[in-house]
Amino acid sequence: LPAITQANADVLESYGIPFDADAYRQAYSPDWQVMYVRLGIHAARIEEAAGRWLVAYRRDVGEVPAMPRALEALARLAAAGLRMGLVTAGDRSVVEEQLASTGLGRFLPVRVCAGDLPVAKPHPAPLRKALAELGVDGVPGRTVYVGDAQDDMRMARTVGARAVGIVSMLGDREDLMAAGAHEVAASVADWVDGFLASQ
């Protein structure tokens, strides 16, 4: 997330828009096109902005590490027999690189990325597509969606899944709860610890 945010800041500054963390958080949407318009980039320049973002991201990011204990957490969920997938607003080429470099990809065989559908979060279609590919679309009530943005919580709620918020620079506990989170954790690993202990 810090690398993505820095690339967004670089794009904004390239258009003469100073980066403001509070404004960014308020404008944030997994639909980056909507977010850029909210932040002041003209809609006619969105595709150009996307190109600038990719250049900035690849220049600045280096190798992105997994979040602390994330690999262990997903391994524990897999060992417990849970089926997992990923619903992201990220570009598939960037996401696939990250999943390969972090080793997380082997636990996330189903991946719904930006561009796979004509709609993005908080629309429920991306999550419904992932659930169908996982073979659990008939039981959304037995599904947990873990995310760090308010639109993640809205999407999960619309589908009927349990919405778990992870505190990040995109939203604190209050933001995530207001968006519909059933529960909020400090990290993915912390949530997995509690979830597996309760099973």
PDB file of C-alpha atoms in Angstrom, residues 14 42-43 64 108 119 159:
ATOM      1  CA  SER A  14       2.911  15.506 -12.135  1.00  0.00           C
ATOM      2  CA  HIS A  42      -9.664  15.708 -15.484  1.00  0.00           C
ATOM      3  CA  ALA A  43     -11.577  12.672 -16.769  1.00  0.00           C
ATOM      4  CA  VAL A  64       7.407  -5.361  -2.540  1.00  0.00           C
ATOM      5  CA  LEU A 108      -4.713 -17.554  -4.024  1.00  0.00           C
ATOM      6  CA  VAL A 119     -17.547  -2.776 -12.839  1.00  0.00           C
ATOM      7  CA  VAL A 159     -22.996 -10.123  -1.356  1.00  0.00           C
TER       8      VAL A 159
END
